[in-house]
mmCIF file with all atom_site columns, C-alpha atoms in Angstrom:
data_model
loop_
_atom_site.group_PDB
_atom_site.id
_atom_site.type_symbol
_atom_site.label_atom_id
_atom_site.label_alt_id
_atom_site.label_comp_id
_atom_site.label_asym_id
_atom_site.label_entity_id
_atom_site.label_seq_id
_atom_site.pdbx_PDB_ins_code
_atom_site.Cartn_x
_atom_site.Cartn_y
_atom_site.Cartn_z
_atom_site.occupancy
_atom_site.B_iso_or_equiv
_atom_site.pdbx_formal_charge
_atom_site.auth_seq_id
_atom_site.auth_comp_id
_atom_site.auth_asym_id
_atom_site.auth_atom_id
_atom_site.pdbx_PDB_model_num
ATOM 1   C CA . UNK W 1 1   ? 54.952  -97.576  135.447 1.00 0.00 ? 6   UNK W CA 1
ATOM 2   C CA . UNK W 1 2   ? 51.980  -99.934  134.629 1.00 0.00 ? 7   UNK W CA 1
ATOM 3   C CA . UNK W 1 3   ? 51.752  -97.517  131.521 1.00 0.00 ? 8   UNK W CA 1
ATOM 4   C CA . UNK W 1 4   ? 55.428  -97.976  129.964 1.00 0.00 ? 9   UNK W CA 1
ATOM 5   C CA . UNK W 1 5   ? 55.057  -101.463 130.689 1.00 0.00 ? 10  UNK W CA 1
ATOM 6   C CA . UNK W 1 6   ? 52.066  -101.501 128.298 1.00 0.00 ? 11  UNK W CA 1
ATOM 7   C CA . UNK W 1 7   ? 53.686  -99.084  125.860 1.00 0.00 ? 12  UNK W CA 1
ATOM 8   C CA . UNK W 1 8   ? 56.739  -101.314 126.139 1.00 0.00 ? 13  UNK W CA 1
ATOM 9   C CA . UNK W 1 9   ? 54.698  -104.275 125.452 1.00 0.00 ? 14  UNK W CA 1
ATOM 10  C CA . UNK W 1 10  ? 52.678  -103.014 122.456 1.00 0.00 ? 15  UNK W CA 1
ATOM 11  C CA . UNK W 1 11  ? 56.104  -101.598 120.767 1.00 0.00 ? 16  UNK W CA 1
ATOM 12  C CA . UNK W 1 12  ? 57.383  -104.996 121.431 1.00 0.00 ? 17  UNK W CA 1
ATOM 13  C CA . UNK W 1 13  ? 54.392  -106.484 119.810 1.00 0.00 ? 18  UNK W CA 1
ATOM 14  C CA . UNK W 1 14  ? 55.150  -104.197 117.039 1.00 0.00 ? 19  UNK W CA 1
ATOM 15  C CA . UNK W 1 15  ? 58.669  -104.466 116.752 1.00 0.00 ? 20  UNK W CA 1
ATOM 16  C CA . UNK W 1 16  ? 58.434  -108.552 116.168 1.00 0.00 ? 21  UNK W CA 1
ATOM 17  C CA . UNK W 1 17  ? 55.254  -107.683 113.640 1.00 0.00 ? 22  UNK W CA 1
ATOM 18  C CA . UNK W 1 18  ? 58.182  -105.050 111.984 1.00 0.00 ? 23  UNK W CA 1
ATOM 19  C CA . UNK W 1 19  ? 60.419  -107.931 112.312 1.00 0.00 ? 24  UNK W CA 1
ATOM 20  C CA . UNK W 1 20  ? 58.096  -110.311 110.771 1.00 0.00 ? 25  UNK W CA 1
ATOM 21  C CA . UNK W 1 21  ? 57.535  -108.517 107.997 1.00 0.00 ? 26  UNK W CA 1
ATOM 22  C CA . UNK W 1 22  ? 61.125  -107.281 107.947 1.00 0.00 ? 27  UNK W CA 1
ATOM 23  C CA . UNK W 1 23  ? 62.311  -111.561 107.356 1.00 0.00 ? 28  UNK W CA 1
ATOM 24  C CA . UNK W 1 24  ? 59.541  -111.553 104.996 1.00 0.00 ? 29  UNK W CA 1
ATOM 25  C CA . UNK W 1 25  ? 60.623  -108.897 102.517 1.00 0.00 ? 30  UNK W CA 1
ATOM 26  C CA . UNK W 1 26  ? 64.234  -110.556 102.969 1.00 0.00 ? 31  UNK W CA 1
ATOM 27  C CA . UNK W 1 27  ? 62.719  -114.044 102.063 1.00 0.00 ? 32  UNK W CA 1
ATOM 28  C CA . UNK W 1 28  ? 61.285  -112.561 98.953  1.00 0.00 ? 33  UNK W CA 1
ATOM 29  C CA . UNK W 1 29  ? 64.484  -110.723 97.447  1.00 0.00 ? 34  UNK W CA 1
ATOM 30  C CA . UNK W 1 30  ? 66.626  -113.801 98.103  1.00 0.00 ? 35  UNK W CA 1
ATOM 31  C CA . UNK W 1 31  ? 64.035  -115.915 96.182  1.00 0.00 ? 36  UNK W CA 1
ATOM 32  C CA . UNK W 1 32  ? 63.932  -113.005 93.709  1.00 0.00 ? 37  UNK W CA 1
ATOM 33  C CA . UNK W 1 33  ? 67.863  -112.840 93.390  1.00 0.00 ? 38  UNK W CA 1
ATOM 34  C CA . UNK W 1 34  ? 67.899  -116.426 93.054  1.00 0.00 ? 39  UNK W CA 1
ATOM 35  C CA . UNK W 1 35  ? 65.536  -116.388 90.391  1.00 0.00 ? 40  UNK W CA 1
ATOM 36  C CA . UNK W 1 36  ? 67.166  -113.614 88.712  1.00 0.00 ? 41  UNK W CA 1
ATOM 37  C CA . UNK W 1 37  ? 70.623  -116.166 88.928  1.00 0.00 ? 42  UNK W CA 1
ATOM 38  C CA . UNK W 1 38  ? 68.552  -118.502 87.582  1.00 0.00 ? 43  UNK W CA 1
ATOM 39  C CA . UNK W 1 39  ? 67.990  -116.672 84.400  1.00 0.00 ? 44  UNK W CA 1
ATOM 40  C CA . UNK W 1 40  ? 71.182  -115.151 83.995  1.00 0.00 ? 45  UNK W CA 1
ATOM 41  C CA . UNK W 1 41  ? 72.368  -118.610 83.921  1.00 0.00 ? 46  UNK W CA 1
ATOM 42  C CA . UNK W 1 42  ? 69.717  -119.592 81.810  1.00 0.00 ? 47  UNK W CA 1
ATOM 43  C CA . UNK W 1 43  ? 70.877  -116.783 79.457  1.00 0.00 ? 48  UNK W CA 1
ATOM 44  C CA . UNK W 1 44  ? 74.129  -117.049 79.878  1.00 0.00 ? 49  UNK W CA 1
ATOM 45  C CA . UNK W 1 45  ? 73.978  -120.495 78.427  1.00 0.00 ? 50  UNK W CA 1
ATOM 46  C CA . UNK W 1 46  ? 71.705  -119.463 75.280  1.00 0.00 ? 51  UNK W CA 1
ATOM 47  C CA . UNK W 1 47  ? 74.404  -117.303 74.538  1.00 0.00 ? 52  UNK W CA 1
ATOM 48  C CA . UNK W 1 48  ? 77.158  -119.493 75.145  1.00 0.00 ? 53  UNK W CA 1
ATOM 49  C CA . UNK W 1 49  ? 75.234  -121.994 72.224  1.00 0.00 ? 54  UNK W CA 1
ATOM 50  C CA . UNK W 1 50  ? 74.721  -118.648 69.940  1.00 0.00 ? 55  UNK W CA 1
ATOM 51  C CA . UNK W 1 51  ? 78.498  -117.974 70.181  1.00 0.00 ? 56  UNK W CA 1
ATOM 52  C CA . UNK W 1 52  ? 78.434  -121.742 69.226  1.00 0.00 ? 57  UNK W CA 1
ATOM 53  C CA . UNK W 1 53  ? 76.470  -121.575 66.635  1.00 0.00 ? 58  UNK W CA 1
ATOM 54  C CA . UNK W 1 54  ? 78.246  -118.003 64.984  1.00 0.00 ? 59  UNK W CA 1
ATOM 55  C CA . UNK W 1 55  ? 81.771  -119.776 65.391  1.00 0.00 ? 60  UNK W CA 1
ATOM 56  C CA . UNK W 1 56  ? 80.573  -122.751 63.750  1.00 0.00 ? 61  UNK W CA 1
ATOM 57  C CA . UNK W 1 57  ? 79.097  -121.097 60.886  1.00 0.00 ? 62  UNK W CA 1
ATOM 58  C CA . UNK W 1 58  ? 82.172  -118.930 60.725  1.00 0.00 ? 63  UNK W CA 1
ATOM 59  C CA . UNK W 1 59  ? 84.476  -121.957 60.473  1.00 0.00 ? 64  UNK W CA 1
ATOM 60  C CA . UNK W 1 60  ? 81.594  -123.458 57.644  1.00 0.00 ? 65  UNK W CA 1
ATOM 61  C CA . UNK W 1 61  ? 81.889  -120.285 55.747  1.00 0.00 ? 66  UNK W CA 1
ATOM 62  C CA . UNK W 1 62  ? 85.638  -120.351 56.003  1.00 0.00 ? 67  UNK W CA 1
ATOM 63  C CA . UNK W 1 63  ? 85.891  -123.644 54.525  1.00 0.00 ? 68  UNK W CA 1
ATOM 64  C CA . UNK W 1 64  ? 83.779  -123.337 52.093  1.00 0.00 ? 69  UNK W CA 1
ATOM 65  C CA . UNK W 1 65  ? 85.849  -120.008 50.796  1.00 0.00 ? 70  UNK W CA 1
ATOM 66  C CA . UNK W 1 66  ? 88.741  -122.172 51.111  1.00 0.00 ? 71  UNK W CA 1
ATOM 67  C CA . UNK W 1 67  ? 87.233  -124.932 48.575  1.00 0.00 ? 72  UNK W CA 1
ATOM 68  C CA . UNK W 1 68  ? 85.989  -122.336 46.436  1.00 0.00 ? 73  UNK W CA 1
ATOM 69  C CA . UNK W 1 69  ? 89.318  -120.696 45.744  1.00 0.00 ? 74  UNK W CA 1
ATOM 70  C CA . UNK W 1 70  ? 90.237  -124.198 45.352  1.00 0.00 ? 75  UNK W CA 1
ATOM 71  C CA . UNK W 1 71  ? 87.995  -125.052 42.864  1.00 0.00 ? 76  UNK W CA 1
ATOM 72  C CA . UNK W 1 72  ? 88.800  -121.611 41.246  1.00 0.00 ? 77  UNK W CA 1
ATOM 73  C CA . UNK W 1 73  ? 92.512  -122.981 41.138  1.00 0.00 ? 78  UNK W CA 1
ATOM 74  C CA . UNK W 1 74  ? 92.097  -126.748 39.531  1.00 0.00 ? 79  UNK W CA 1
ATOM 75  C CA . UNK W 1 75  ? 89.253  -124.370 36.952  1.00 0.00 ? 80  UNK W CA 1
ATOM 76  C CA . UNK W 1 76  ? 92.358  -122.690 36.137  1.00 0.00 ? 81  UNK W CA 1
ATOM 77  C CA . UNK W 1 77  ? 94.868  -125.441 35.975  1.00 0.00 ? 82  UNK W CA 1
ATOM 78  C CA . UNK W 1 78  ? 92.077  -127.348 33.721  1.00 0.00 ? 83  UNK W CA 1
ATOM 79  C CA . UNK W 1 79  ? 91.646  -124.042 31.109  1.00 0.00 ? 84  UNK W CA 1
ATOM 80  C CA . UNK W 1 80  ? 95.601  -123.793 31.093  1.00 0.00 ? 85  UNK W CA 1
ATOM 81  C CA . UNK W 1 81  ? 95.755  -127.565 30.770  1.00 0.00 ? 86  UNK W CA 1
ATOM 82  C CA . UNK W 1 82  ? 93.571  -127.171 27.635  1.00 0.00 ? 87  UNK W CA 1
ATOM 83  C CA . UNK W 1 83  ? 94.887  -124.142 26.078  1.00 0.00 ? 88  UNK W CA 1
ATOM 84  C CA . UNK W 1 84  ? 98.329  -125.980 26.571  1.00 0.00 ? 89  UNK W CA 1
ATOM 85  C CA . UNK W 1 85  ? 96.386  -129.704 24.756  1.00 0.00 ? 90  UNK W CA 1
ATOM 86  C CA . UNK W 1 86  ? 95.092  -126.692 21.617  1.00 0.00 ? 91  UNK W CA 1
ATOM 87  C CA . UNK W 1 87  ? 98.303  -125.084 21.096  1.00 0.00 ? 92  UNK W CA 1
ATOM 88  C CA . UNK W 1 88  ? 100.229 -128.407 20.963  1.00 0.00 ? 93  UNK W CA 1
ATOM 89  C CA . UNK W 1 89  ? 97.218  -129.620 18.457  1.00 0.00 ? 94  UNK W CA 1
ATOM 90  C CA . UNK W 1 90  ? 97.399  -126.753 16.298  1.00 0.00 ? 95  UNK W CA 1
ATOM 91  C CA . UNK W 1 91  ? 101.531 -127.188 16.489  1.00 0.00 ? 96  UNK W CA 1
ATOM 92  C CA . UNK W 1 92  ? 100.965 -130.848 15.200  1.00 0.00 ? 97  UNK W CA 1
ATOM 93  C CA . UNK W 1 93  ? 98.119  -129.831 12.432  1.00 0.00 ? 98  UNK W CA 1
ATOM 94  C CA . UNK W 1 94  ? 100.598 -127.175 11.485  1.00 0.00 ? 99  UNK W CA 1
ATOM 95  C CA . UNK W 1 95  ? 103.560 -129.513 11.106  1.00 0.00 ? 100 UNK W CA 1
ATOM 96  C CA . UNK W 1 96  ? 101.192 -132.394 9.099   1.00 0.00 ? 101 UNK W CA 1
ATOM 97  C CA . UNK W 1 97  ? 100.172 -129.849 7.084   1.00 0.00 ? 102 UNK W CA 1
ATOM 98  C CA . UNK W 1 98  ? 103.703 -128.690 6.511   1.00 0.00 ? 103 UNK W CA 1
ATOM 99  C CA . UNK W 1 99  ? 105.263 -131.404 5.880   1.00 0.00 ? 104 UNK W CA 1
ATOM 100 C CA . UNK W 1 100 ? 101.725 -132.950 3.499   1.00 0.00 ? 105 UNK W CA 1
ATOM 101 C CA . UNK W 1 101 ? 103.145 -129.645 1.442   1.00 0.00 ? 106 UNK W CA 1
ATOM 102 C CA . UNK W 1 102 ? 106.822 -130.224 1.198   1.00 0.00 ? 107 UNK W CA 1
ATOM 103 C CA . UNK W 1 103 ? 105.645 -133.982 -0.127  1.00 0.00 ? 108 UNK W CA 1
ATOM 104 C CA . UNK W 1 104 ? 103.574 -132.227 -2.851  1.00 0.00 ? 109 UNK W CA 1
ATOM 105 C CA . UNK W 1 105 ? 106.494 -130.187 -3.908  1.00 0.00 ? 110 UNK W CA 1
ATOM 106 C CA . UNK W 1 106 ? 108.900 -133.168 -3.887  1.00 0.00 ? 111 UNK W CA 1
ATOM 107 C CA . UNK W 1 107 ? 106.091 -135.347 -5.817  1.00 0.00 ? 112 UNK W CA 1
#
């Protein structure tokens, strides 16, 4: 009897150092997950600012198409504008000239 007492008493002993150790190892993966959460939110958040970032420059390079083809437009408007102000010129230097010639004959 005396010697499953001391068996029982050394597995005990061994059991709570199993235990111990046991606690331990559970200590050290919850402060591993939590660091792990840590990062992913840390990570989570750099991308969040990238997505930031690539929507903004999106929305820049979006806008600046937009004033481009604007641009392109009143570049347009401005060459039609003058090719409109030439032919009405060369209509008038036509007509002066015309009528310079019908004076001519009549003189």
């Amino acid at each position: 009897l005396e010697t499953q007492i001391s068996e029982y008493r050394l597995n005990s002993v061994e059991w709570a150092q199993q235990k111990t150790k046991y606690e331990k190892d559970i200590d050290t993966m919850r402060t591993q997950i939590q660091t792990l959460a840590s990062q992913t939110k840390m990570h989570q958040h750099t991308i969040d600012e990238k997505d930031i970032t690539i929507k903004q420059e999106r929305e820049e390079k979006a806008k600046y198409r937009r004033d481009m083809d604007g641009m392109r437009l009143k570049l347009e408007a401005m060459e039609l504008a003058e090719h409109e102000v030439r032919l009405e010129r060369d209509r008038l230097v036509s007509r002066c000239e015309n009528e310079t010639a019908m004076r001519k004959d009549a003189d």
